[in-house]
Amino acid sequence: MKNNIYDLFNNYSGNIPEIEENCCNTDKIKRLVLKKINKKKNKPRYKKAFIISFIAAVLSIGSVGTVACAGGFSYFKEILHYSKADKNIPDSLPLIENNNEDKMEDNISEQTIVFNGNEKLTITIEGMYYDNNTLMLGLKIVSNTNKDIPSDACIIPYFTKTLNGIQTELKYQSGLGHESAVIKANEPNTYYTTYYLTEQNLAGSKIHISLHNMNTYEQTNECDNELNKYQQKWRDEANSDSITTEEWKKYWKENNFDDKIQDIKKELINNYNPVIEGEWSTDIDVPISISKPLNIEKNGFNTTIDQLSITLKDENVPEGSFSVPVIVLKDGTCIFDTGTNEENWIYENTGCTKEKHETFAYRFGDIYCYSKPHSIDDIESITVYVMNYPENDLQVDKYEIYNAE
């Protein structure tokens, strides 16, 4: 029997305010839920944007478990090959099958970039895994304190993108740069972590990375709990129970809550004693992707197809509805993520089957990230199914986005 959090909302017919930021005690809640149901973690599935913060409480990106691994750039490549069945690696990482290594090489850049900062830690970037809109960074951390770093230690990253002279601060609420816990390596006093960014037009930009203190997940979770109180206060002030999703989004934007969330979290985390105190920073030039994205405007959707991701802007979708893009590969594989009811509808009404169903690694905003590279030549078709539940009955509208024929 499947356990899917989205099924709880299939019969909900009210308006739920949209909270896009991911600020909650994700890891503690996730551990408790998984312990209660005695199930292994399933891949995250995505349904309605306006319930994303609640879903994140159970299904958001998890920390990387502590496992021994090889060092250097070989580690960065190795983590992309980890099998979920054999290693304690979260579903959110873009895992690559061994027989796809030839494809993977086109999206990997081996660069060693050293962070400037406190001598307690030596931090270097060992490599990048990227396309035009996604970027995964593999960081090597060497402790010079001769003390073991706790398995739940993490460093919250802050990113600023510069492209064509325009600076953009990448925000937490977009799911960017999740503070993954460290992985202990076989080398003495050596650890690794990964940061994964999704943002349009990353390729060719300069990214400034700032790291401030090494904390623990318990501390960051407590900060998230405090942030929830601020968000509840804002919801109460907006009387959010009586306004529509679009009105709540407008109110959120007008009050600049995105920046406030970022600033408040910075202040809150500074109230805790860090595992290791210090600041580290560096700049990286994101390589130009070998793959050329395909941009399509059709049926009211603006879609970008890339090697590691698909970007789907569906701003014209009616309020209360949600989009489910289904990518069909030429070998019959179908890539999509949704709840159980909608998944069954897709099996019953399209050529997709459970045996050839592949899910996205994860989604941030408009960007859906593949679990392994897929070139445009691999794709047979892309269809968006816009779904809603008027009077608790599933209603589906079909929009063709791309067809190889």
Coordinates of C-alpha atoms in Angstrom, one line a residue:
M1 CA 0.0 0.0 0.0
K2 CA 1.3 3.4 -0.9
N3 CA 1.6 6.2 1.6
N4 CA 1.2 9.5 -0.2
I5 CA 0.7 12.8 1.6
Y6 CA -1.1 14.3 -1.5
D7 CA -4.0 11.9 -1.1
L8 CA -5.0 13.7 2.0
F9 CA -6.0 16.7 -0.1
N10 CA -7.9 15.1 -2.9
N11 CA -11.3 15.9 -1.2
Y12 CA -10.3 19.4 -0.1
S13 CA -12.4 22.0 -1.8
G14 CA -11.5 25.3 0.1
N15 CA -8.9 28.0 -0.7
I16 CA -5.5 27.4 0.9
P17 CA -3.1 30.4 1.1
E18 CA 0.0 29.8 -0.9
I19 CA 3.2 29.6 1.2
E20 CA 6.2 29.0 -1.1
E21 CA 9.0 29.2 1.4
N22 CA 10.4 26.0 2.9
C23 CA 10.7 26.9 6.5
C24 CA 9.7 24.1 8.9
N25 CA 11.2 21.4 11.0
T26 CA 11.5 19.1 8.0
D27 CA 13.9 16.5 9.3
K28 CA 12.4 16.0 12.7
I29 CA 8.9 15.7 11.3
K30 CA 10.1 13.4 8.5
R31 CA 11.8 11.0 11.0
L32 CA 8.7 10.8 13.2
V33 CA 6.4 10.2 10.2
L34 CA 8.6 7.5 8.8
K35 CA 9.0 5.9 12.2
K36 CA 5.2 5.8 12.7
I37 CA 4.4 4.3 9.3
N38 CA 7.5 2.1 9.4
K39 CA 8.2 2.8 5.7
K40 CA 11.2 3.7 3.8
K41 CA 11.2 7.2 2.3
N42 CA 9.4 7.5 -1.0
K43 CA 10.4 9.9 -3.8
P44 CA 8.9 13.4 -3.2
R45 CA 5.8 14.0 -5.3
Y46 CA 4.4 17.4 -6.1
K47 CA 0.8 18.5 -6.5
K48 CA -0.6 21.8 -5.5
A49 CA 1.8 24.8 -5.2
F50 CA -0.3 26.3 -2.4
I51 CA 0.3 23.4 -0.1
I52 CA 4.0 23.1 -0.8
S53 CA 5.1 24.3 2.7
F54 CA 3.0 21.7 4.4
I55 CA 4.2 19.0 2.0
A56 CA 7.8 20.0 2.7
A57 CA 7.3 19.1 6.3
V58 CA 7.2 15.5 5.3
L59 CA 8.6 15.2 1.9
S60 CA 11.3 17.9 1.4
I61 CA 14.9 17.2 0.6
G62 CA 16.5 15.2 3.3
S63 CA 20.0 15.5 4.6
V64 CA 22.6 13.2 3.1
G65 CA 23.3 10.3 5.5
T66 CA 26.8 9.7 6.9
V67 CA 28.5 7.1 4.8
A68 CA 32.2 6.5 4.1
C69 CA 33.2 7.5 0.6
A70 CA 36.2 8.0 -1.6
G71 CA 37.8 11.4 -1.8
G72 CA 38.3 14.1 -4.3
F73 CA 36.6 14.5 -7.6
S74 CA 36.1 10.7 -7.7
Y75 CA 33.7 11.2 -4.8
F76 CA 31.7 13.7 -6.7
K77 CA 31.2 11.4 -9.6
E78 CA 30.6 8.4 -7.2
I79 CA 27.8 10.1 -5.4
L80 CA 26.0 10.5 -8.7
H81 CA 26.2 6.7 -9.2
Y82 CA 24.9 5.8 -5.7
S83 CA 22.1 3.2 -5.7
K84 CA 19.2 4.1 -3.4
A85 CA 18.9 0.4 -2.6
D86 CA 22.5 0.2 -1.4
K87 CA 23.4 3.6 0.0
N88 CA 21.9 6.0 2.5
I89 CA 21.5 8.8 -0.1
P90 CA 18.3 10.9 -0.4
D91 CA 16.0 10.6 -3.4
S92 CA 16.5 14.3 -4.1
L93 CA 20.0 13.8 -5.6
P94 CA 20.2 13.5 -9.4
L95 CA 21.4 9.9 -9.5
I96 CA 22.9 8.5 -12.6
E97 CA 22.8 4.9 -13.8
N98 CA 26.3 3.5 -14.5
N99 CA 25.4 2.7 -18.1
N100 CA 24.6 6.4 -18.6
E101 CA 28.1 7.7 -17.7
D102 CA 28.8 8.8 -21.2
K103 CA 25.8 11.2 -21.0
M104 CA 26.9 12.3 -17.5
E105 CA 30.3 13.4 -18.6
D106 CA 28.8 16.2 -20.8
N107 CA 27.4 17.8 -17.7
I108 CA 30.3 17.6 -15.3
S109 CA 33.1 20.2 -14.9
E110 CA 36.1 19.3 -12.8
Q111 CA 37.2 22.4 -11.0
T112 CA 39.0 22.8 -7.8
I113 CA 38.1 26.2 -6.2
V114 CA 39.3 27.1 -2.7
F115 CA 37.1 29.1 -0.3
N116 CA 38.7 32.1 1.5
G117 CA 38.0 32.3 5.2
N118 CA 38.6 30.9 8.7
E119 CA 41.5 28.4 9.0
K120 CA 39.4 26.1 11.1
L121 CA 38.0 24.6 7.9
T122 CA 39.5 24.2 4.5
I123 CA 36.7 24.2 2.0
T124 CA 37.1 23.5 -1.7
I125 CA 34.7 22.9 -4.6
E126 CA 35.6 19.6 -6.2
G127 CA 33.3 19.6 -9.2
M128 CA 30.0 20.8 -10.8
Y129 CA 27.1 18.9 -12.4
Y130 CA 25.0 21.3 -14.5
D131 CA 22.9 22.3 -17.4
N132 CA 21.5 25.8 -18.2
N133 CA 19.1 26.0 -15.3
T134 CA 20.5 23.6 -12.7
L135 CA 23.8 23.4 -10.8
M136 CA 25.0 20.8 -8.3
L137 CA 28.2 21.6 -6.4
G138 CA 30.4 19.0 -4.6
L139 CA 32.3 20.5 -1.6
K140 CA 35.2 19.0 0.3
I141 CA 35.5 20.1 3.9
V142 CA 38.7 19.4 5.9
S143 CA 38.6 20.1 9.6
N144 CA 41.8 21.5 11.0
T145 CA 40.6 21.3 14.6
N146 CA 41.3 17.6 15.1
K147 CA 37.7 17.2 16.3
D148 CA 35.1 15.0 14.7
I149 CA 32.3 17.0 13.0
P150 CA 28.8 15.7 14.1
S151 CA 26.9 13.7 11.5
D152 CA 24.1 16.3 11.4
A153 CA 26.4 19.3 10.9
C154 CA 25.6 21.6 8.1
I155 CA 26.6 25.0 6.7
I156 CA 23.8 27.3 5.4
P157 CA 24.8 28.7 2.0
Y158 CA 24.0 32.1 0.6
F159 CA 24.2 32.6 -3.1
T160 CA 24.3 35.7 -5.3
K161 CA 24.1 35.3 -9.1
T162 CA 25.6 37.9 -11.5
L163 CA 24.6 37.8 -15.2
N164 CA 25.0 40.6 -17.7
G165 CA 25.8 43.0 -14.8
I166 CA 22.6 42.2 -12.9
Q167 CA 22.9 40.7 -9.4
T168 CA 20.2 38.4 -8.1
E169 CA 20.2 37.0 -4.5
L170 CA 18.9 33.5 -4.6
K171 CA 16.2 32.9 -2.0
Y172 CA 15.4 30.0 0.4
Q173 CA 11.8 29.9 -0.6
S174 CA 12.8 28.8 -4.1
G175 CA 14.3 25.7 -2.6
L176 CA 17.8 26.9 -3.6
G177 CA 20.9 25.6 -1.8
H178 CA 19.5 23.3 0.7
E179 CA 21.9 23.0 3.7
S180 CA 22.8 19.4 3.3
A181 CA 24.5 17.6 6.1
V182 CA 28.1 16.5 5.8
I183 CA 29.2 13.1 4.7
K184 CA 32.3 11.6 6.4
A185 CA 35.0 10.5 3.9
N186 CA 37.7 7.8 4.3
E187 CA 40.3 10.5 4.5
P188 CA 41.1 11.7 8.0
N189 CA 39.2 14.8 9.2
T190 CA 37.6 15.1 5.7
Y191 CA 33.9 15.5 4.9
Y192 CA 31.8 16.3 1.8
T193 CA 28.5 18.0 1.1
T194 CA 26.5 19.0 -1.9
Y195 CA 24.5 22.1 -2.8
Y196 CA 22.0 22.0 -5.7
L197 CA 20.7 25.2 -7.3
T198 CA 17.8 25.6 -9.7
E199 CA 17.5 29.0 -11.3
Q200 CA 16.9 30.1 -14.9
N201 CA 19.9 31.1 -16.9
L202 CA 22.6 29.8 -14.4
A203 CA 24.9 28.9 -17.3
G204 CA 27.5 31.6 -18.0
S205 CA 26.8 33.5 -14.7
K206 CA 29.1 34.2 -11.8
I207 CA 27.9 32.8 -8.5
H208 CA 29.2 34.2 -5.2
I209 CA 28.9 31.6 -2.4
S210 CA 29.0 32.8 1.2
L211 CA 29.1 30.3 4.1
H212 CA 28.6 31.4 7.7
N213 CA 29.3 29.1 10.7
M214 CA 28.8 25.3 10.8
N215 CA 25.6 24.5 12.7
T216 CA 23.5 21.4 13.3
Y217 CA 20.2 20.4 11.8
E218 CA 18.6 20.7 15.3
Q219 CA 19.6 24.3 15.4
T220 CA 18.4 25.1 11.8
N221 CA 15.1 23.2 12.6
E222 CA 14.5 25.4 15.6
C223 CA 15.1 28.4 13.5
D224 CA 12.5 27.1 11.0
N225 CA 10.0 26.7 13.9
E226 CA 10.6 30.3 14.8
L227 CA 10.1 31.3 11.2
N228 CA 6.8 29.5 11.2
K229 CA 5.6 31.8 14.0
Y230 CA 6.5 34.9 11.9
Q231 CA 4.6 33.4 8.9
Q232 CA 1.6 32.7 11.0
K233 CA 1.6 36.2 12.3
W234 CA 1.7 37.5 8.7
R235 CA -1.2 35.2 7.8
D236 CA -3.2 36.4 10.7
E237 CA -2.6 40.0 9.8
A238 CA -3.7 39.3 6.2
N239 CA -6.7 37.4 7.4
S240 CA -5.6 34.8 4.9
D241 CA -8.5 32.4 5.6
S242 CA -10.8 34.8 3.8
I243 CA -8.8 35.6 0.7
T244 CA -7.9 33.7 -2.4
T245 CA -4.6 32.2 -3.3
E246 CA -3.9 35.0 -5.8
E247 CA -4.7 37.7 -3.2
W248 CA -2.4 36.0 -0.7
K249 CA 0.5 35.8 -3.3
K250 CA 0.0 39.5 -4.1
Y251 CA 0.0 40.4 -0.4
W252 CA 3.2 38.4 0.2
K253 CA 4.9 40.1 -2.7
E254 CA 3.8 43.6 -1.8
N255 CA 5.1 43.1 1.8
N256 CA 8.5 41.8 0.5
F257 CA 8.2 38.7 2.7
D258 CA 10.8 36.8 0.6
D259 CA 13.6 39.1 1.8
K260 CA 12.2 39.2 5.3
I261 CA 12.4 35.4 5.6
Q262 CA 16.0 35.4 4.4
D263 CA 17.0 38.2 6.9
I264 CA 15.2 36.8 9.8
K265 CA 16.8 33.3 9.4
K266 CA 20.2 34.9 9.3
E267 CA 19.5 36.6 12.6
L268 CA 18.0 33.6 14.2
I269 CA 20.8 31.2 13.4
N270 CA 23.3 33.6 14.9
N271 CA 21.7 33.1 18.3
Y272 CA 23.1 29.5 18.5
N273 CA 26.5 28.4 19.4
P274 CA 27.9 26.9 16.2
V275 CA 29.8 23.7 15.9
I276 CA 32.6 25.6 14.2
E277 CA 32.6 29.4 14.0
G278 CA 33.8 31.2 10.9
E279 CA 33.0 32.6 7.5
W280 CA 34.1 31.3 4.1
S281 CA 33.4 32.6 0.6
T282 CA 34.3 32.2 -3.1
D283 CA 33.2 33.0 -6.6
I284 CA 32.6 30.5 -9.4
D285 CA 32.0 30.9 -13.1
V286 CA 29.2 28.5 -14.1
P287 CA 30.3 26.9 -17.4
I288 CA 28.2 27.3 -20.6
S289 CA 26.3 24.1 -21.0
I290 CA 27.1 21.9 -24.0
S291 CA 23.5 21.1 -24.4
K292 CA 21.4 23.8 -26.1
P293 CA 18.0 24.2 -24.5
L294 CA 14.9 24.0 -26.7
N295 CA 12.4 26.8 -26.0
I296 CA 8.7 26.2 -26.9
E297 CA 5.7 28.5 -26.5
K298 CA 2.5 26.5 -27.2
N299 CA -1.0 26.3 -25.8
G300 CA -0.3 29.1 -23.2
F301 CA 2.8 27.3 -21.8
N302 CA 6.4 28.6 -22.0
T303 CA 8.6 25.5 -21.8
T304 CA 12.4 25.0 -21.8
I305 CA 13.7 21.5 -22.4
D306 CA 17.3 20.9 -21.2
Q307 CA 19.7 18.0 -20.6
L308 CA 19.0 17.7 -16.8
S309 CA 15.7 19.6 -16.4
I310 CA 12.6 21.0 -17.9
T311 CA 11.3 24.4 -17.1
L312 CA 7.5 24.9 -17.4
K313 CA 5.8 28.2 -16.8
D314 CA 2.1 27.7 -16.4
E315 CA 1.0 31.1 -15.0
N316 CA -2.2 31.0 -17.0
V317 CA -3.5 27.8 -15.3
P318 CA -6.7 28.7 -13.5
E319 CA -6.7 29.1 -9.7
G320 CA -7.4 25.8 -7.9
S321 CA -5.9 23.8 -10.7
F322 CA -2.4 22.2 -10.9
S323 CA -0.2 21.1 -13.8
V324 CA 1.2 17.6 -14.3
P325 CA 3.7 17.5 -17.1
V326 CA 4.2 14.0 -18.5
I327 CA 7.4 13.4 -20.6
V328 CA 7.3 10.3 -22.8
L329 CA 10.7 9.0 -24.0
K330 CA 11.1 7.1 -27.2
D331 CA 11.8 3.9 -25.3
G332 CA 8.4 4.2 -23.7
T333 CA 9.5 5.6 -20.3
C334 CA 7.1 8.1 -18.8
I335 CA 8.5 10.8 -16.4
F336 CA 6.0 12.5 -14.1
D337 CA 5.2 13.2 -10.4
T338 CA 1.8 13.5 -8.8
G339 CA -0.5 12.0 -6.2
T340 CA -1.9 8.4 -6.3
N341 CA -5.3 9.3 -7.8
E342 CA -3.9 11.4 -10.5
E343 CA -1.2 8.8 -11.2
N344 CA -3.8 6.1 -11.6
W345 CA -5.7 8.4 -14.0
I346 CA -2.6 8.8 -16.1
Y347 CA -2.1 5.0 -16.2
E348 CA -5.7 4.5 -17.3
N349 CA -5.9 7.3 -19.9
T350 CA -2.4 7.4 -21.5
G351 CA 0.1 4.9 -22.7
C352 CA 2.1 5.2 -19.5
T353 CA 2.6 2.1 -17.3
K354 CA 3.9 1.5 -13.8
E355 CA 6.7 -0.6 -15.1
K356 CA 8.1 2.2 -17.2
H357 CA 7.3 5.1 -14.8
E358 CA 10.2 7.4 -13.8
T359 CA 9.8 10.3 -11.5
F360 CA 11.6 13.6 -11.4
A361 CA 14.5 13.9 -8.9
Y362 CA 12.7 16.9 -7.5
R363 CA 11.0 20.2 -8.5
F364 CA 11.8 23.7 -7.4
G365 CA 9.3 26.3 -8.7
D366 CA 9.0 26.1 -12.4
I367 CA 12.0 23.8 -12.8
Y368 CA 11.6 20.0 -12.8
C369 CA 14.9 18.1 -12.4
Y370 CA 15.5 14.7 -14.1
S371 CA 17.1 11.9 -12.2
K372 CA 19.5 11.3 -15.1
P373 CA 20.3 13.2 -18.3
H374 CA 17.8 13.1 -21.2
S375 CA 18.6 14.9 -24.4
I376 CA 15.9 16.3 -26.7
D377 CA 16.6 13.4 -29.0
D378 CA 15.4 11.0 -26.2
I379 CA 12.0 12.6 -25.9
E380 CA 8.9 11.4 -27.9
S381 CA 6.4 13.9 -26.5
I382 CA 5.6 16.3 -23.6
T383 CA 2.0 16.7 -22.5
V384 CA 0.7 18.9 -19.7
Y385 CA -2.4 17.7 -17.9
V386 CA -4.2 20.5 -15.9
M387 CA -6.1 18.9 -13.1
N388 CA -8.6 20.1 -10.5
Y389 CA -11.4 18.7 -8.3
P390 CA -14.7 20.6 -8.8
E391 CA -17.2 19.0 -6.5
N392 CA -14.6 16.4 -5.5
D393 CA -14.5 14.9 -9.0
L394 CA -11.2 14.9 -10.9
Q395 CA -11.4 17.0 -14.0
V396 CA -8.5 17.0 -16.5
D397 CA -7.6 19.2 -19.5
K398 CA -4.9 18.1 -21.9
Y399 CA -2.3 20.3 -23.6
E400 CA 0.3 19.1 -26.0
I401 CA 3.6 20.9 -25.6
Y402 CA 6.0 18.9 -27.8
N403 CA 5.9 16.0 -30.2
A404 CA 8.9 14.6 -32.0
E405 CA 7.0 13.7 -35.1

